[in-house]
Short mmCIF file of N, CA and C in Angstrom, two decimals:
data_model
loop_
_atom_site.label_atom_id
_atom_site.label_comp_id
_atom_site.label_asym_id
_atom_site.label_seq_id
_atom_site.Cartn_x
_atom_site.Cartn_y
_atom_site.Cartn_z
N UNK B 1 24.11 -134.14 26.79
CA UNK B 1 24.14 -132.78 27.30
C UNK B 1 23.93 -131.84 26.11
N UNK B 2 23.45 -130.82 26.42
CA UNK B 2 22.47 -130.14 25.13
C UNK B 2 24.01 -129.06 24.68
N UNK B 3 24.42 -128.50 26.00
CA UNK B 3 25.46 -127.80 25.19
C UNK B 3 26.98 -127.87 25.41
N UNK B 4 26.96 -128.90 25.35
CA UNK B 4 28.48 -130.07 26.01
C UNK B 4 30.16 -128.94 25.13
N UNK B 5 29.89 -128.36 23.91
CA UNK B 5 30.82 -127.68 23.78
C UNK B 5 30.64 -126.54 24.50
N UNK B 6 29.65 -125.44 24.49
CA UNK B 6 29.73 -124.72 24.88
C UNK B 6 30.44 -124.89 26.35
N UNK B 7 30.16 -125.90 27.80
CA UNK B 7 30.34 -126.54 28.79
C UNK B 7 31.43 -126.57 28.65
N UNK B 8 32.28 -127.35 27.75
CA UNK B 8 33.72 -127.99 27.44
C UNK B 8 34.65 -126.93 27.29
N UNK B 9 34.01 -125.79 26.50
CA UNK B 9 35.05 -124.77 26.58
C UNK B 9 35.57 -124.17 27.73
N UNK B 10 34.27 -123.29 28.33
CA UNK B 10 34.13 -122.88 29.73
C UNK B 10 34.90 -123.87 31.08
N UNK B 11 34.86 -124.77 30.90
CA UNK B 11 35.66 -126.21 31.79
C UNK B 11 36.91 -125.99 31.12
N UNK B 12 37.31 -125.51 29.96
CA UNK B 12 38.70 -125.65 29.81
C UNK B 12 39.45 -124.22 30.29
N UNK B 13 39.16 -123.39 30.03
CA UNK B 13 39.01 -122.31 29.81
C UNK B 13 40.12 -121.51 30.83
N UNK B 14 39.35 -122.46 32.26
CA UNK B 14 40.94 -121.60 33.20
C UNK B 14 41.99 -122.67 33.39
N UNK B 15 42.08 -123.64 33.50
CA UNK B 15 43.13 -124.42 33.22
C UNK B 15 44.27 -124.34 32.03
N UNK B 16 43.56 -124.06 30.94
CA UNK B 16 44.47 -123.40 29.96
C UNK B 16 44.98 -122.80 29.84
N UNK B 17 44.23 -121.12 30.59
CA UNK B 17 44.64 -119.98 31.03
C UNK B 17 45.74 -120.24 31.96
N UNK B 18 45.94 -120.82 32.73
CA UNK B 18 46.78 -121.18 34.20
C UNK B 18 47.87 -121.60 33.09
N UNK B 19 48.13 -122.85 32.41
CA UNK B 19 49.02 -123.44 31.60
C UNK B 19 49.81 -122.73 30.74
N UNK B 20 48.78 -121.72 29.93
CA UNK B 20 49.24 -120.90 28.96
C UNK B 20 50.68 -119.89 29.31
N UNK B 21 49.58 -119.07 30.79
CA UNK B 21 50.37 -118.22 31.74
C UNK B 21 51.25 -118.66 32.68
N UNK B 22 51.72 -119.75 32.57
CA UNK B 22 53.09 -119.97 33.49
C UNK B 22 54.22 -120.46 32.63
N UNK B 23 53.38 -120.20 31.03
CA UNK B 23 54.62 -120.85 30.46
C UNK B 23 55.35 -119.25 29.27
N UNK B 24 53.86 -118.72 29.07
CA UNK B 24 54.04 -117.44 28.58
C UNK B 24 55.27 -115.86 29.65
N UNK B 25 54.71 -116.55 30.85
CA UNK B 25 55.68 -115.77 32.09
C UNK B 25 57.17 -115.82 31.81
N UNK B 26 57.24 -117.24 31.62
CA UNK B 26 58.85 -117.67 31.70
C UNK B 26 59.75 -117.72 30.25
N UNK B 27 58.93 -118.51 29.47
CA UNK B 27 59.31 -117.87 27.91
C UNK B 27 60.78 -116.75 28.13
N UNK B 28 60.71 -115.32 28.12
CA UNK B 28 60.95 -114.56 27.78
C UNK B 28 62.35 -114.60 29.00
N UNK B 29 62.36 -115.04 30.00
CA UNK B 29 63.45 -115.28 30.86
C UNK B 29 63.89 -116.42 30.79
N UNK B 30 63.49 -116.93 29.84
CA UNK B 30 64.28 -118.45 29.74
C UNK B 30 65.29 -119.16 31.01
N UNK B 31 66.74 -118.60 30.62
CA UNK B 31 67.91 -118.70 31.51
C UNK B 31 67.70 -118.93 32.52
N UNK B 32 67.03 -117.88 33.13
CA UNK B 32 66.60 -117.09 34.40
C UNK B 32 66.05 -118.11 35.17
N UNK B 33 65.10 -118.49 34.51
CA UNK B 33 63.75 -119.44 35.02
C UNK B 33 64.73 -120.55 35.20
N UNK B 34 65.27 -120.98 34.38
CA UNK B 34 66.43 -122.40 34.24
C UNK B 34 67.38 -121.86 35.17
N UNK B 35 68.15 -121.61 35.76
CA UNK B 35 68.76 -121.05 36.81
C UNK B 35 68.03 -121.28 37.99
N UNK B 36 66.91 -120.62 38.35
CA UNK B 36 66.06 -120.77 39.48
C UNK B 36 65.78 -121.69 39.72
N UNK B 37 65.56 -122.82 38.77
CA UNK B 37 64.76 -124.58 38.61
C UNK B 37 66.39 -124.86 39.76
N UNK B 38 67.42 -125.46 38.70
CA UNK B 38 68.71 -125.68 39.40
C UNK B 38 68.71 -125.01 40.82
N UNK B 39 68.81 -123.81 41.03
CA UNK B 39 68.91 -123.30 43.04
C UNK B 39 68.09 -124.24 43.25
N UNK B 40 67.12 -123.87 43.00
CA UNK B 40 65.79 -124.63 43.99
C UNK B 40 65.26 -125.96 44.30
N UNK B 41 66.33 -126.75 43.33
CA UNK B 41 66.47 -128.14 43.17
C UNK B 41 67.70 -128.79 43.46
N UNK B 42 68.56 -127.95 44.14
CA UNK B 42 70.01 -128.07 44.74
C UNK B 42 69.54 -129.38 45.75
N UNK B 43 69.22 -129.45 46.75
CA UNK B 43 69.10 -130.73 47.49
C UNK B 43 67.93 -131.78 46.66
N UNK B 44 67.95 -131.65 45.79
CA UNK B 44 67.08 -132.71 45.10
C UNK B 44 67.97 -133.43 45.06
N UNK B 45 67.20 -135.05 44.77
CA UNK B 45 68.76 -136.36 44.40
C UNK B 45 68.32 -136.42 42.81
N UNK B 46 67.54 -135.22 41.99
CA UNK B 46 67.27 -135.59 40.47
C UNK B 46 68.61 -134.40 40.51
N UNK B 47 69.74 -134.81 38.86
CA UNK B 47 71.01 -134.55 38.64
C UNK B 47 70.62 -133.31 37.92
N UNK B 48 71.86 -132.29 38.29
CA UNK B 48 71.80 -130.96 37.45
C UNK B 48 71.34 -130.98 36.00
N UNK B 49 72.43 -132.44 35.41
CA UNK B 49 72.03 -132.85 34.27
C UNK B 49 70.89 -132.95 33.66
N UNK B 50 69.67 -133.09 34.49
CA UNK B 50 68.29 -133.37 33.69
C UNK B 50 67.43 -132.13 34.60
N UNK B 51 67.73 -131.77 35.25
CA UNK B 51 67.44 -129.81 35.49
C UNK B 51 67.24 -129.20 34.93
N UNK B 52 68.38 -129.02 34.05
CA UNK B 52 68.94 -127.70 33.16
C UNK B 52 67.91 -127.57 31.92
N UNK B 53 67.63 -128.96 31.13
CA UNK B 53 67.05 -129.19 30.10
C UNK B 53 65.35 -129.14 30.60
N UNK B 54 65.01 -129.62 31.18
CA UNK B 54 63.51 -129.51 32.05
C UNK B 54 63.20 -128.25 32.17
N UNK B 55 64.03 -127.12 32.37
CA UNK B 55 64.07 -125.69 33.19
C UNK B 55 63.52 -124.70 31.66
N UNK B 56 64.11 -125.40 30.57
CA UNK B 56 64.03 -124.50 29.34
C UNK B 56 62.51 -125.21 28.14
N UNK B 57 62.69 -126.74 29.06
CA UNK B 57 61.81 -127.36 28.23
C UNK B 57 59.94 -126.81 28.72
N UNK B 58 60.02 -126.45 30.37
CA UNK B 58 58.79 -127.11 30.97
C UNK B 58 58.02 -125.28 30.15
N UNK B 59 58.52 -124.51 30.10
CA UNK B 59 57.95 -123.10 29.89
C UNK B 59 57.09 -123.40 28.60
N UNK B 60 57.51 -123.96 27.23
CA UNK B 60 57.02 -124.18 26.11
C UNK B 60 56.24 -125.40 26.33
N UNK B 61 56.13 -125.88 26.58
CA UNK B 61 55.43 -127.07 27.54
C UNK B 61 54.07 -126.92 27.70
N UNK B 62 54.36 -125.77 28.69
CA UNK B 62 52.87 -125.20 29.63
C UNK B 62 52.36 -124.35 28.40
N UNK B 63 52.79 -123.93 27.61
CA UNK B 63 52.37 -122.65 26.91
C UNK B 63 51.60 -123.53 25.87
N UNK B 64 52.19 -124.62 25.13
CA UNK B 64 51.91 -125.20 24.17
C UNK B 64 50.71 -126.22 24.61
N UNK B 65 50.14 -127.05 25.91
CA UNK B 65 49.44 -127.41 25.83
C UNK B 65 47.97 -126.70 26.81
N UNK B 66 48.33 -125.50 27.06
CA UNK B 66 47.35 -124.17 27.35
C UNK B 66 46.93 -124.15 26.14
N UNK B 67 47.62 -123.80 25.16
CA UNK B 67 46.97 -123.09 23.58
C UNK B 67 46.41 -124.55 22.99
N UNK B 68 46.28 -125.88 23.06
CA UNK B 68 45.89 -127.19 22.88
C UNK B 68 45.22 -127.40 23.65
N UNK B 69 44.60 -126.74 24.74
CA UNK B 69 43.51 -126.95 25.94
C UNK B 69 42.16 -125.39 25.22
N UNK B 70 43.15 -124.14 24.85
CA UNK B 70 42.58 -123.43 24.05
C UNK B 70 42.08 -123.59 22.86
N UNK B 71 42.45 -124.51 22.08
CA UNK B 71 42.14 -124.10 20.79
C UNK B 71 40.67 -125.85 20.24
N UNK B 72 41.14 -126.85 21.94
CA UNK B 72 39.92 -127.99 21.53
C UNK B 72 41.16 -128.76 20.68
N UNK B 73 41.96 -128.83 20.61
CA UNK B 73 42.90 -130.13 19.57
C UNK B 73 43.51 -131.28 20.37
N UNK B 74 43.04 -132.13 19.79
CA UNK B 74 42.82 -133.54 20.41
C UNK B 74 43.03 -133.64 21.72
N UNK B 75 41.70 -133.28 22.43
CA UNK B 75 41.48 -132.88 23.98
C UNK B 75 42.09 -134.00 25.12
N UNK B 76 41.74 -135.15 24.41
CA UNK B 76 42.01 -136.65 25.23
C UNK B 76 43.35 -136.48 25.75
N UNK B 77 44.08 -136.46 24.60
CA UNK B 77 45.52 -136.63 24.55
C UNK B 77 46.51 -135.43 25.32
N UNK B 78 46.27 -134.30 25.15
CA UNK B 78 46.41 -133.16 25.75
C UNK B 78 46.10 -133.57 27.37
N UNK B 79 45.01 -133.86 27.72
CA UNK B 79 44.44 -133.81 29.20
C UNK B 79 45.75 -135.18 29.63
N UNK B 80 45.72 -135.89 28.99
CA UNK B 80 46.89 -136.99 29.21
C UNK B 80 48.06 -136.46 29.51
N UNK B 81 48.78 -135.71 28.41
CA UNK B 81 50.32 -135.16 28.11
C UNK B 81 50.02 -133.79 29.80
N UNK B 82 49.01 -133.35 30.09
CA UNK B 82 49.36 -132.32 31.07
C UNK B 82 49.05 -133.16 32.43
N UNK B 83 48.12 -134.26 32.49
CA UNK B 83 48.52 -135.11 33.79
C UNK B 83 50.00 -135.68 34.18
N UNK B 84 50.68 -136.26 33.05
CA UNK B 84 51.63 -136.49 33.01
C UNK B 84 52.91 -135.36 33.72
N UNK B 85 52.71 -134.51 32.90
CA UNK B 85 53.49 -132.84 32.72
C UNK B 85 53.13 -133.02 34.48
N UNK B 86 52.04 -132.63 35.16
CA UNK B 86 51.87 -132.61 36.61
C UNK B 86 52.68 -133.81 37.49
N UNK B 87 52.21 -134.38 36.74
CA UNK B 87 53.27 -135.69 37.77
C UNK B 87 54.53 -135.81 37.97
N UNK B 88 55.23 -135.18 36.70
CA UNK B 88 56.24 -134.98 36.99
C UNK B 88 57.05 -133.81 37.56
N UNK B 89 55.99 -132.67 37.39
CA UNK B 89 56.34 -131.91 38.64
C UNK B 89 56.42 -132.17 40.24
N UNK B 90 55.37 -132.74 40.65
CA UNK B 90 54.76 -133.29 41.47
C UNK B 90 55.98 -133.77 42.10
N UNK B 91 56.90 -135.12 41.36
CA UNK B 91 57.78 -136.09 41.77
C UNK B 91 58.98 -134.72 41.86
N UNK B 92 59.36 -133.65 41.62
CA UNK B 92 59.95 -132.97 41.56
C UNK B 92 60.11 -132.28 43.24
N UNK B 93 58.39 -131.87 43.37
CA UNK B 93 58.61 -131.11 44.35
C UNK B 93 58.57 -132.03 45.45
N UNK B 94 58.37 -133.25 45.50
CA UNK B 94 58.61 -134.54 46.40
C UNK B 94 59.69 -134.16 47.08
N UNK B 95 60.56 -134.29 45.86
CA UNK B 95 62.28 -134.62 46.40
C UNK B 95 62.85 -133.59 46.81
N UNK B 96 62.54 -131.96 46.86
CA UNK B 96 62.87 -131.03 47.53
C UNK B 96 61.94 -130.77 49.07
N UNK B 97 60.73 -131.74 48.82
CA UNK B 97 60.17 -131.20 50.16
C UNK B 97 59.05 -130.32 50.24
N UNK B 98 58.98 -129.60 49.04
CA UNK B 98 58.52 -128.56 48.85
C UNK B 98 56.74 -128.84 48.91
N UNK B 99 55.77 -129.31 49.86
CA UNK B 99 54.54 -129.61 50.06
C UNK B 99 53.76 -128.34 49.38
N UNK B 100 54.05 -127.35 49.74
CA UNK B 100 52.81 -125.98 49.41
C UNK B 100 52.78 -126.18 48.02
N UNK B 101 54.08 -126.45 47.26
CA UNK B 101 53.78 -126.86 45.72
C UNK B 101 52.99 -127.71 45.10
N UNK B 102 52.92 -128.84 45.83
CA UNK B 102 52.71 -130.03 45.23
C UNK B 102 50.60 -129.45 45.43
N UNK B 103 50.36 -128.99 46.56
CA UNK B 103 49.16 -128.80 46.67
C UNK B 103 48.41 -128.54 45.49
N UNK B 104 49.41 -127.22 44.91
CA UNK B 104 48.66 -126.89 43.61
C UNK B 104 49.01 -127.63 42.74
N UNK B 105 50.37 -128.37 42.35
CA UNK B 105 50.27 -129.16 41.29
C UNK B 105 49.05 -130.40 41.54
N UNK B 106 49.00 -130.76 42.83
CA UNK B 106 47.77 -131.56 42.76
C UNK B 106 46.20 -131.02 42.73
N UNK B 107 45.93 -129.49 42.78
CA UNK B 107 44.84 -128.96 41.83
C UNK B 107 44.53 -128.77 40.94
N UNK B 108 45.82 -128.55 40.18
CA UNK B 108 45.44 -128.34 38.71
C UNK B 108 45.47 -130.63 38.40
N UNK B 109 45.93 -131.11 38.36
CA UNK B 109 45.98 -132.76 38.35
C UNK B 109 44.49 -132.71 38.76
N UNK B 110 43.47 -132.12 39.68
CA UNK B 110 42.41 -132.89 39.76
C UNK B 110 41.54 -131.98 39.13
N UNK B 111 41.61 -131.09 38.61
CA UNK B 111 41.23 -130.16 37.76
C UNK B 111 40.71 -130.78 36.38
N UNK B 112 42.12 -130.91 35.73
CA UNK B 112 42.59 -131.92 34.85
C UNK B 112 41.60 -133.37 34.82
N UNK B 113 42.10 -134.01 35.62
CA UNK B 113 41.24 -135.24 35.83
C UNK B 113 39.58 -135.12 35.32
N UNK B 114 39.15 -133.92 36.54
CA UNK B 114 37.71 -133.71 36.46
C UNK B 114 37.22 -133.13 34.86
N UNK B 115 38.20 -132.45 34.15
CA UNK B 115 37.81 -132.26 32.55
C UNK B 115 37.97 -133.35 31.98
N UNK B 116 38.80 -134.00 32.38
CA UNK B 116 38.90 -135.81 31.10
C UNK B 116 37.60 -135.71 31.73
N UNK B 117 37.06 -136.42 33.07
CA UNK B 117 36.03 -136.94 33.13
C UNK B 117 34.89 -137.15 32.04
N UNK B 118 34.64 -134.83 32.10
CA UNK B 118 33.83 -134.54 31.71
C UNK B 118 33.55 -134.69 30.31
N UNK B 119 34.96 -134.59 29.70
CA UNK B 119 34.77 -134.84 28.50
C UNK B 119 34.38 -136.39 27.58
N UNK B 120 34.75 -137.62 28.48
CA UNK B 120 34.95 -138.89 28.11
C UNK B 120 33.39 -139.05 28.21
N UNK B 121 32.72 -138.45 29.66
CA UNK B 121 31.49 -139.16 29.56
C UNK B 121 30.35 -138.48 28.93
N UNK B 122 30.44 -137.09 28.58
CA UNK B 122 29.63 -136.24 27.10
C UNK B 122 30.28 -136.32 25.82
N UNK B 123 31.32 -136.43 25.86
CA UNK B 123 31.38 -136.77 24.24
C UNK B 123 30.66 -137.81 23.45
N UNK B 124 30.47 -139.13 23.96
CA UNK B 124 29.84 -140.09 23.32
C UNK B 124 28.31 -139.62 23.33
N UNK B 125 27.62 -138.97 24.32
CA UNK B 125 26.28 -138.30 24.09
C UNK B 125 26.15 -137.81 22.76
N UNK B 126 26.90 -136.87 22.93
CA UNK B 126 27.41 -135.41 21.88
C UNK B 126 27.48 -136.33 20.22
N UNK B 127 27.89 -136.78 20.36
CA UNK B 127 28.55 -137.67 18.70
C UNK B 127 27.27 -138.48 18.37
N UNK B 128 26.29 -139.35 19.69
CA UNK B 128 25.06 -140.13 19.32
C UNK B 128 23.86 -139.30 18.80
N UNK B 129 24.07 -137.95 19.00
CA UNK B 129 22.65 -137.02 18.56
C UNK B 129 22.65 -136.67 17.38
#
């Protein structure tokens, strides 16, 4: 592909944005956000205990591998660490029920997916020229 970065950026570009901005949102309410995780995970069978820490962890999370989806640093691994990051939301909103969630966590997951794709099968182009 003739302009596989240029492509690669633009393909990353709102996914990052999405990642960046849900983690840049919450940042600044920390507590808040961690509070809301716990309500809203009250009939979950996952324990307050691993809530609380998830609630403060997932904000820097999203922010940190938005700006690692932004900045092109080690793309593979990143697209890995945020499939993951989805799945375990995913298994989250399982256990509350919560379907309208999971929809989008499973858009951005095939989102995701469709950039590994793109990237696994132009990069080796890209590197042979």
């Amino acid at each position: 592909m003739k302009d596989f970065k240029t492509a690669l950026f633009f393909l990353r570009l709102p996914i990052a944005i999405s990642l960046l901005g849900h983690g840049l949102v919450r940042i600044p309410k920390l507590h808040t956000f961690s509070e809301w995780m716990v309500t809203t995970m009250e009939k979950s069978m996952i324990p307050k205990l691993v809530i609380v820490p998830f609630g403060y962890v997932l904000p820097f999370a999203e922010a940190i591998l938005g700006i690692l989806l932004l900045i092109n640093f080690k793309t593979k691994y990143t697209l890995y660490s945020a499939l993951v990051l989805m799945s375990i939301l995913i298994f989250g909103s399982c256990s509350i029920e919560n379907w309208s969630a999971i929809e989008a966590q499973l858009l951005h997951s095939f989102y995701l997916f469709g950039l590994f794709w793109f990237y696994e099968k132009f990069k080796t182009e890209e590197s042979s020229l």
